[in-house]
Amino acid sequence: SHRPTVGEPIICQGLSFPCVTVVSQACPLHTHTAQLNSNRSSVVRCGRQVYERGFPVLLLRPDGSTVHIRYREPRRLLVMPVDVSMLSEEERRLRLKKREVKRSPQTPQAEEYHDQFRADQYTQFWKKK
């Protein structure tokens, strides 16, 4: 009457064939091995942290050419940034001018409305009788 320790194989006689099971180290009451075979993949979700396949996206390069790629986020178009150091001086000034904050010359003032509304005409509706 030998009691097995954790991690020690247990040999038991079945109906017509011997089977070997290992006691799990996490739970001593667990008496069968995990089935890590091809049937496991059809039952369990994908265990990856990052999925390899992405969403089909059209990549626009700085020279204007386009390429279909797979990207981690669902987007229709992905634009590569233009290298400003490779541009001519005139193109660089135009791009920097577009980035600047456009300030309006005058701040818009609130318009005053002139109407014929007089609140004392409607005092009969909110006075208690």
GROMACS .gro file of N, CA and C in nm:
model
  387
    1SER      N    1   0.084  -0.117   0.000
    1SER     CA    2   0.000   0.000   0.000
    1SER      C    3   0.089   0.124   0.000
    2HIS      N    4   0.160   0.143  -0.111
    2HIS     CA    5   0.249   0.257  -0.130
    2HIS      C    6   0.168   0.375  -0.185
    3ARG      N    7   0.177   0.490  -0.117
    3ARG     CA    8   0.105   0.610  -0.163
    3ARG      C    9   0.201   0.693  -0.250
    4PRO      N   10   0.161   0.726  -0.376
    4PRO     CA   11   0.253   0.799  -0.464
    4PRO      C   12   0.265   0.945  -0.422
    5THR      N   13   0.382   1.000  -0.447
    5THR     CA   14   0.403   1.142  -0.421
    5THR      C   15   0.372   1.221  -0.548
    6VAL      N   16   0.374   1.352  -0.535
    6VAL     CA   17   0.344   1.438  -0.648
    6VAL      C   18   0.451   1.423  -0.754
    7GLY      N   19   0.411   1.399  -0.879
    7GLY     CA   20   0.504   1.383  -0.989
    7GLY      C   21   0.548   1.240  -1.013
    8GLU      N   22   0.511   1.149  -0.928
    8GLU     CA   23   0.550   1.009  -0.944
    8GLU      C   24   0.447   0.937  -1.031
    9PRO      N   25   0.489   0.857  -1.131
    9PRO     CA   26   0.392   0.787  -1.216
    9PRO      C   27   0.317   0.679  -1.139
   10ILE      N   28   0.189   0.663  -1.174
   10ILE     CA   29   0.105   0.561  -1.112
   10ILE      C   30   0.075   0.458  -1.218
   11ILE      N   31   0.101   0.334  -1.191
   11ILE     CA   32   0.074   0.226  -1.286
   11ILE      C   33  -0.049   0.153  -1.237
   12CYS      N   34  -0.150   0.147  -1.328
   12CYS     CA   35  -0.272   0.078  -1.289
   12CYS      C   36  -0.308  -0.021  -1.399
   13GLN      N   37  -0.372  -0.128  -1.362
   13GLN     CA   38  -0.414  -0.230  -1.457
   13GLN      C   39  -0.558  -0.202  -1.497
   14GLY      N   40  -0.581  -0.186  -1.628
   14GLY     CA   41  -0.715  -0.161  -1.678
   14GLY      C   42  -0.781  -0.292  -1.717
   15LEU      N   43  -0.868  -0.289  -1.816
   15LEU     CA   44  -0.939  -0.408  -1.858
   15LEU      C   45  -0.844  -0.508  -1.922
   16SER      N   46  -0.776  -0.471  -2.029
   16SER     CA   47  -0.686  -0.565  -2.093
   16SER      C   48  -0.550  -0.504  -2.123
   17PHE      N   49  -0.529  -0.375  -2.083
   17PHE     CA   50  -0.401  -0.312  -2.112
   17PHE      C   51  -0.360  -0.225  -1.993
   18PRO      N   52  -0.233  -0.213  -1.967
   18PRO     CA   53  -0.188  -0.126  -1.858
   18PRO      C   54  -0.186   0.020  -1.905
   19CYS      N   55  -0.218   0.112  -1.815
   19CYS     CA   56  -0.213   0.255  -1.848
   19CYS      C   57  -0.126   0.325  -1.745
   20VAL      N   58  -0.054   0.423  -1.788
   20VAL     CA   59   0.033   0.499  -1.699
   20VAL      C   60  -0.020   0.642  -1.694
   21THR      N   61  -0.046   0.691  -1.574
   21THR     CA   62  -0.090   0.829  -1.556
   21THR      C   63   0.005   0.897  -1.460
   22VAL      N   64   0.014   1.027  -1.472
   22VAL     CA   65   0.103   1.105  -1.387
   22VAL      C   66   0.018   1.196  -1.300
   23VAL      N   67   0.053   1.202  -1.174
   23VAL     CA   68  -0.017   1.291  -1.082
   23VAL      C   69   0.029   1.433  -1.111
   24SER      N   70  -0.064   1.521  -1.130
   24SER     CA   71  -0.031   1.659  -1.161
   24SER      C   72   0.033   1.728  -1.042
   25GLN      N   73   0.126   1.817  -1.069
   25GLN     CA   74   0.191   1.889  -0.961
   25GLN      C   75   0.102   2.002  -0.910
   26ALA      N   76   0.009   2.051  -0.995
   26ALA     CA   77  -0.078   2.159  -0.952
   26ALA      C   78  -0.187   2.107  -0.859
   27CYS      N   79  -0.242   1.992  -0.891
   27CYS     CA   80  -0.352   1.938  -0.811
   27CYS      C   81  -0.325   1.790  -0.785
   28PRO      N   82  -0.308   1.748  -0.662
   28PRO     CA   83  -0.277   1.607  -0.636
   28PRO      C   84  -0.393   1.513  -0.667
   29LEU      N   85  -0.515   1.565  -0.682
   29LEU     CA   86  -0.629   1.479  -0.713
   29LEU      C   87  -0.643   1.456  -0.862
   30HIS      N   88  -0.566   1.525  -0.943
   30HIS     CA   89  -0.572   1.513  -1.087
   30HIS      C   90  -0.493   1.391  -1.130
   31THR      N   91  -0.558   1.290  -1.190
   31THR     CA   92  -0.491   1.162  -1.213
   31THR      C   93  -0.476   1.129  -1.360
   32HIS      N   94  -0.492   1.225  -1.452
   32HIS     CA   95  -0.468   1.195  -1.593
   32HIS      C   96  -0.387   1.307  -1.657
   33THR      N   97  -0.316   1.274  -1.762
   33THR     CA   98  -0.231   1.371  -1.828
   33THR      C   99  -0.315   1.459  -1.921
   34ALA      N  100  -0.265   1.576  -1.948
   34ALA     CA  101  -0.332   1.666  -2.043
   34ALA      C  102  -0.313   1.611  -2.183
   35GLN      N  103  -0.417   1.618  -2.264
   35GLN     CA  104  -0.409   1.566  -2.401
   35GLN      C  105  -0.364   1.678  -2.493
   36LEU      N  106  -0.236   1.685  -2.518
   36LEU     CA  107  -0.180   1.787  -2.605
   36LEU      C  108  -0.158   1.729  -2.744
   37ASN      N  109  -0.269   1.705  -2.814
   37ASN     CA  110  -0.260   1.648  -2.948
   37ASN      C  111  -0.342   1.732  -3.045
   38SER      N  112  -0.370   1.679  -3.162
   38SER     CA  113  -0.441   1.755  -3.265
   38SER      C  114  -0.586   1.783  -3.230
   39ASN      N  115  -0.647   1.705  -3.141
   39ASN     CA  116  -0.786   1.727  -3.104
   39ASN      C  117  -0.801   1.850  -3.016
   40ARG      N  118  -0.697   1.890  -2.948
   40ARG     CA  119  -0.703   2.005  -2.858
   40ARG      C  120  -0.725   2.135  -2.935
   41SER      N  121  -0.669   2.147  -3.052
   41SER     CA  122  -0.679   2.272  -3.127
   41SER      C  123  -0.821   2.299  -3.176
   42SER      N  124  -0.902   2.198  -3.192
   42SER     CA  125  -1.038   2.219  -3.239
   42SER      C  126  -1.132   2.260  -3.127
   43VAL      N  127  -1.089   2.244  -3.002
   43VAL     CA  128  -1.176   2.272  -2.889
   43VAL      C  129  -1.142   2.406  -2.825
   44VAL      N  130  -1.016   2.443  -2.823
   44VAL     CA  131  -0.969   2.557  -2.746
   44VAL      C  132  -0.943   2.675  -2.839
   45ARG      N  133  -0.955   2.796  -2.787
   45ARG     CA  134  -0.924   2.916  -2.866
   45ARG      C  135  -0.774   2.925  -2.891
   46CYS      N  136  -0.737   3.011  -2.981
   46CYS     CA  137  -0.596   3.031  -3.014
   46CYS      C  138  -0.526   3.094  -2.894
   47GLY      N  139  -0.419   3.037  -2.847
   47GLY     CA  140  -0.354   3.084  -2.726
   47GLY      C  141  -0.249   3.190  -2.747
   48ARG      N  142  -0.239   3.247  -2.868
   48ARG     CA  143  -0.136   3.347  -2.892
   48ARG      C  144  -0.175   3.482  -2.832
   49GLN      N  145  -0.074   3.557  -2.790
   49GLN     CA  146  -0.099   3.693  -2.744
   49GLN      C  147  -0.123   3.786  -2.862
   50VAL      N  148  -0.047   3.768  -2.970
   50VAL     CA  149  -0.060   3.850  -3.091
   50VAL      C  150  -0.094   3.757  -3.205
   51TYR      N  151  -0.203   3.785  -3.275
   51TYR     CA  152  -0.243   3.702  -3.388
   51TYR      C  153  -0.160   3.739  -3.510
   52GLU      N  154  -0.117   3.641  -3.585
   52GLU     CA  155  -0.027   3.664  -3.696
   52GLU      C  156  -0.097   3.729  -3.814
   53ARG      N  157  -0.219   3.689  -3.842
   53ARG     CA  158  -0.289   3.746  -3.957
   53ARG      C  159  -0.352   3.878  -3.919
   54GLY      N  160  -0.343   3.975  -4.008
   54GLY     CA  161  -0.398   4.107  -3.982
   54GLY      C  162  -0.512   4.138  -4.077
   55PHE      N  163  -0.548   4.264  -4.082
   55PHE     CA  164  -0.655   4.309  -4.169
   55PHE      C  165  -0.596   4.356  -4.301
   56PRO      N  166  -0.661   4.330  -4.413
   56PRO     CA  167  -0.608   4.379  -4.541
   56PRO      C  168  -0.620   4.531  -4.551
   57VAL      N  169  -0.507   4.597  -4.576
   57VAL     CA  170  -0.499   4.743  -4.578
   57VAL      C  171  -0.420   4.785  -4.701
   58LEU      N  172  -0.458   4.898  -4.761
   58LEU     CA  173  -0.384   4.955  -4.874
   58LEU      C  174  -0.283   5.054  -4.820
   59LEU      N  175  -0.154   5.030  -4.846
   59LEU     CA  176  -0.045   5.114  -4.797
   59LEU      C  177  -0.005   5.211  -4.908
   60LEU      N  178  -0.008   5.341  -4.878
   60LEU     CA  179   0.031   5.445  -4.973
   60LEU      C  180   0.170   5.493  -4.938
   61ARG      N  181   0.264   5.473  -5.029
   61ARG     CA  182   0.402   5.513  -5.006
   61ARG      C  183   0.420   5.661  -5.041
   62PRO      N  184   0.530   5.723  -4.994
   62PRO     CA  185   0.551   5.866  -5.023
   62PRO      C  186   0.565   5.897  -5.172
   63ASP      N  187   0.612   5.799  -5.251
   63ASP     CA  188   0.628   5.826  -5.395
   63ASP      C  189   0.497   5.810  -5.472
   64GLY      N  190   0.387   5.772  -5.404
   64GLY     CA  191   0.257   5.760  -5.469
   64GLY      C  192   0.218   5.618  -5.503
   65SER      N  193   0.308   5.522  -5.491
   65SER     CA  194   0.274   5.383  -5.520
   65SER      C  195   0.194   5.322  -5.405
   66THR      N  196   0.114   5.222  -5.436
   66THR     CA  197   0.031   5.156  -5.334
   66THR      C  198   0.062   5.008  -5.331
   67VAL      N  199   0.051   4.950  -5.211
   67VAL     CA  200   0.077   4.808  -5.189
   67VAL      C  201  -0.029   4.756  -5.093
   68HIS      N  202  -0.081   4.637  -5.118
   68HIS     CA  203  -0.174   4.572  -5.026
   68HIS      C  204  -0.095   4.497  -4.920
   69ILE      N  205  -0.120   4.529  -4.793
   69ILE     CA  206  -0.050   4.464  -4.682
   69ILE      C  207  -0.153   4.417  -4.580
   70ARG      N  208  -0.106   4.346  -4.477
   70ARG     CA  209  -0.190   4.310  -4.363
   70ARG      C  210  -0.144   4.391  -4.244
   71TYR      N  211  -0.241   4.458  -4.177
   71TYR     CA  212  -0.210   4.549  -4.066
   71TYR      C  213  -0.288   4.505  -3.944
   72ARG      N  214  -0.241   4.543  -3.824
   72ARG     CA  215  -0.303   4.495  -3.699
   72ARG      C  216  -0.438   4.559  -3.672
   73GLU      N  217  -0.468   4.676  -3.733
   73GLU     CA  218  -0.596   4.745  -3.712
   73GLU      C  219  -0.673   4.750  -3.843
   74PRO      N  220  -0.806   4.744  -3.836
   74PRO     CA  221  -0.883   4.752  -3.961
   74PRO      C  222  -0.889   4.896  -4.012
   75ARG      N  223  -0.817   4.923  -4.119
   75ARG     CA  224  -0.816   5.054  -4.183
   75ARG      C  225  -0.830   5.034  -4.332
   76ARG      N  226  -0.880   5.137  -4.399
   76ARG     CA  227  -0.893   5.128  -4.544
   76ARG      C  228  -0.763   5.168  -4.612
   77LEU      N  229  -0.699   5.275  -4.562
   77LEU     CA  230  -0.578   5.329  -4.624
   77LEU      C  231  -0.479   5.368  -4.516
   78LEU      N  232  -0.354   5.332  -4.535
   78LEU     CA  233  -0.248   5.367  -4.441
   78LEU      C  234  -0.143   5.445  -4.520
   79VAL      N  235  -0.116   5.569  -4.478
   79VAL     CA  236  -0.026   5.658  -4.551
   79VAL      C  237   0.108   5.664  -4.480
   80MET      N  238   0.214   5.640  -4.555
   80MET     CA  239   0.349   5.651  -4.500
   80MET      C  240   0.387   5.798  -4.491
   81PRO      N  241   0.457   5.839  -4.386
   81PRO     CA  242   0.495   5.980  -4.374
   81PRO      C  243   0.604   6.017  -4.476
   82VAL      N  244   0.603   6.143  -4.517
   82VAL     CA  245   0.702   6.193  -4.612
   82VAL      C  246   0.824   6.240  -4.535
   83ASP      N  247   0.943   6.204  -4.583
   83ASP     CA  248   1.067   6.248  -4.519
   83ASP      C  249   1.094   6.392  -4.562
   84VAL      N  250   1.083   6.486  -4.469
   84VAL     CA  251   1.096   6.627  -4.500
   84VAL      C  252   1.239   6.661  -4.542
   85SER      N  253   1.337   6.588  -4.493
   85SER     CA  254   1.476   6.618  -4.527
   85SER      C  255   1.507   6.587  -4.673
   86MET      N  256   1.428   6.504  -4.738
   86MET     CA  257   1.451   6.468  -4.878
   86MET      C  258   1.382   6.565  -4.975
   87LEU      N  259   1.297   6.655  -4.925
   87LEU     CA  260   1.224   6.748  -5.011
   87LEU      C  261   1.312   6.868  -5.047
   88SER      N  262   1.272   6.936  -5.154
   88SER     CA  263   1.342   7.060  -5.190
   88SER      C  264   1.301   7.170  -5.092
   89GLU      N  265   1.375   7.281  -5.096
   89GLU     CA  266   1.350   7.389  -5.001
   89GLU      C  267   1.211   7.449  -5.019
   90GLU      N  268   1.166   7.461  -5.142
   90GLU     CA  269   1.033   7.518  -5.168
   90GLU      C  270   0.922   7.426  -5.118
   91GLU      N  271   0.934   7.296  -5.146
   91GLU     CA  272   0.832   7.200  -5.100
   91GLU      C  273   0.830   7.193  -4.947
   92ARG      N  274   0.949   7.204  -4.886
   92ARG     CA  275   0.957   7.199  -4.740
   92ARG      C  276   0.885   7.319  -4.678
   93ARG      N  277   0.904   7.439  -4.737
   93ARG     CA  278   0.836   7.558  -4.686
   93ARG      C  279   0.685   7.547  -4.702
   94LEU      N  280   0.639   7.490  -4.814
   94LEU     CA  281   0.495   7.473  -4.835
   94LEU      C  282   0.434   7.378  -4.732
   95ARG      N  283   0.505   7.269  -4.704
   95ARG     CA  284   0.454   7.173  -4.605
   95ARG      C  285   0.451   7.232  -4.465
   96LEU      N  286   0.554   7.306  -4.427
   96LEU     CA  287   0.557   7.369  -4.296
   96LEU      C  288   0.451   7.477  -4.285
   97LYS      N  289   0.423   7.545  -4.394
   97LYS     CA  290   0.319   7.648  -4.394
   97LYS      C  291   0.181   7.585  -4.372
   98LYS      N  292   0.159   7.466  -4.430
   98LYS     CA  293   0.031   7.397  -4.411
   98LYS      C  294   0.013   7.351  -4.266
   99ARG      N  295   0.124   7.321  -4.197
   99ARG     CA  296   0.115   7.274  -4.058
   99ARG      C  297   0.084   7.385  -3.960
  100GLU      N  298   0.117   7.508  -3.995
  100GLU     CA  299   0.097   7.619  -3.902
  100GLU      C  300  -0.051   7.638  -3.872
  101VAL      N  301  -0.077   7.690  -3.753
  101VAL     CA  302  -0.214   7.715  -3.711
  101VAL      C  303  -0.264   7.838  -3.785
  102LYS      N  304  -0.379   7.824  -3.846
  102LYS     CA  305  -0.436   7.936  -3.918
  102LYS      C  306  -0.520   8.018  -3.820
  103ARG      N  307  -0.481   8.145  -3.805
  103ARG     CA  308  -0.553   8.233  -3.715
  103ARG      C  309  -0.639   8.327  -3.798
  104SER      N  310  -0.761   8.346  -3.754
  104SER     CA  311  -0.848   8.439  -3.825
  104SER      C  312  -0.810   8.581  -3.783
  105PRO      N  313  -0.820   8.678  -3.873
  105PRO     CA  314  -0.778   8.814  -3.839
  105PRO      C  315  -0.866   8.880  -3.734
  106GLN      N  316  -0.995   8.850  -3.732
  106GLN     CA  317  -1.085   8.909  -3.633
  106GLN      C  318  -1.159   8.798  -3.560
  107THR      N  319  -1.182   8.822  -3.434
  107THR     CA  320  -1.262   8.726  -3.359
  107THR      C  321  -1.409   8.756  -3.382
  108PRO      N  322  -1.488   8.656  -3.410
  108PRO     CA  323  -1.631   8.682  -3.435
  108PRO      C  324  -1.701   8.727  -3.307
  109GLN      N  325  -1.782   8.832  -3.318
  109GLN     CA  326  -1.855   8.883  -3.203
  109GLN      C  327  -1.997   8.831  -3.209
  110ALA      N  328  -2.056   8.819  -3.091
  110ALA     CA  329  -2.194   8.770  -3.083
  110ALA      C  330  -2.288   8.876  -3.140
  111GLU      N  331  -2.378   8.831  -3.224
  111GLU     CA  332  -2.472   8.924  -3.286
  111GLU      C  333  -2.586   8.954  -3.188
  112GLU      N  334  -2.631   9.075  -3.192
  112GLU     CA  335  -2.744   9.113  -3.107
  112GLU      C  336  -2.872   9.107  -3.190
  113TYR      N  337  -2.970   9.042  -3.133
  113TYR     CA  338  -3.098   9.030  -3.202
  113TYR      C  339  -3.197   9.131  -3.144
  114HIS      N  340  -3.265   9.201  -3.229
  114HIS     CA  341  -3.367   9.296  -3.188
  114HIS      C  342  -3.503   9.237  -3.219
  115ASP      N  343  -3.580   9.213  -3.117
  115ASP     CA  344  -3.711   9.154  -3.138
  115ASP      C  345  -3.815   9.231  -3.057
  116GLN      N  346  -3.937   9.194  -3.075
  116GLN     CA  347  -4.048   9.264  -3.011
  116GLN      C  348  -4.104   9.184  -2.893
  117PHE      N  349  -4.027   9.094  -2.837
  117PHE     CA  350  -4.074   9.010  -2.727
  117PHE      C  351  -4.073   9.088  -2.597
  118ARG      N  352  -4.187   9.082  -2.524
  118ARG     CA  353  -4.196   9.143  -2.391
  118ARG      C  354  -4.253   9.039  -2.297
  119ALA      N  355  -4.180   9.012  -2.189
  119ALA     CA  356  -4.220   8.908  -2.097
  119ALA      C  357  -4.344   8.945  -2.018
  120ASP      N  358  -4.372   9.073  -2.000
  120ASP     CA  359  -4.489   9.111  -1.919
  120ASP      C  360  -4.621   9.078  -1.988
  121GLN      N  361  -4.619   9.050  -2.116
  121GLN     CA  362  -4.741   9.008  -2.185
  121GLN      C  363  -4.783   8.866  -2.145
  122TYR      N  364  -4.689   8.787  -2.095
  122TYR     CA  365  -4.717   8.647  -2.065
  122TYR      C  366  -4.717   8.619  -1.915
  123THR      N  367  -4.726   8.720  -1.832
  123THR     CA  368  -4.726   8.698  -1.688
  123THR      C  369  -4.848   8.622  -1.640
  124GLN      N  370  -4.953   8.625  -1.716
  124GLN     CA  371  -5.076   8.554  -1.678
  124GLN      C  372  -5.056   8.402  -1.676
  125PHE      N  373  -4.957   8.352  -1.748
  125PHE     CA  374  -4.937   8.208  -1.756
  125PHE      C  375  -4.858   8.153  -1.638
  126TRP      N  376  -4.776   8.231  -1.571
  126TRP     CA  377  -4.699   8.178  -1.459
  126TRP      C  378  -4.738   8.236  -1.324
  127LYS      N  379  -4.836   8.324  -1.318
  127LYS     CA  380  -4.885   8.372  -1.189
  127LYS      C  381  -4.989   8.276  -1.135
  128LYS      N  382  -4.981   8.252  -1.003
  128LYS     CA  383  -5.081   8.165  -0.940
  128LYS      C  384  -5.206   8.247  -0.913
  129LYS      N  385  -5.320   8.183  -0.925
  129LYS     CA  386  -5.449   8.251  -0.904
  129LYS      C  387  -5.496   8.236  -0.762
   0.00000   0.00000   0.00000
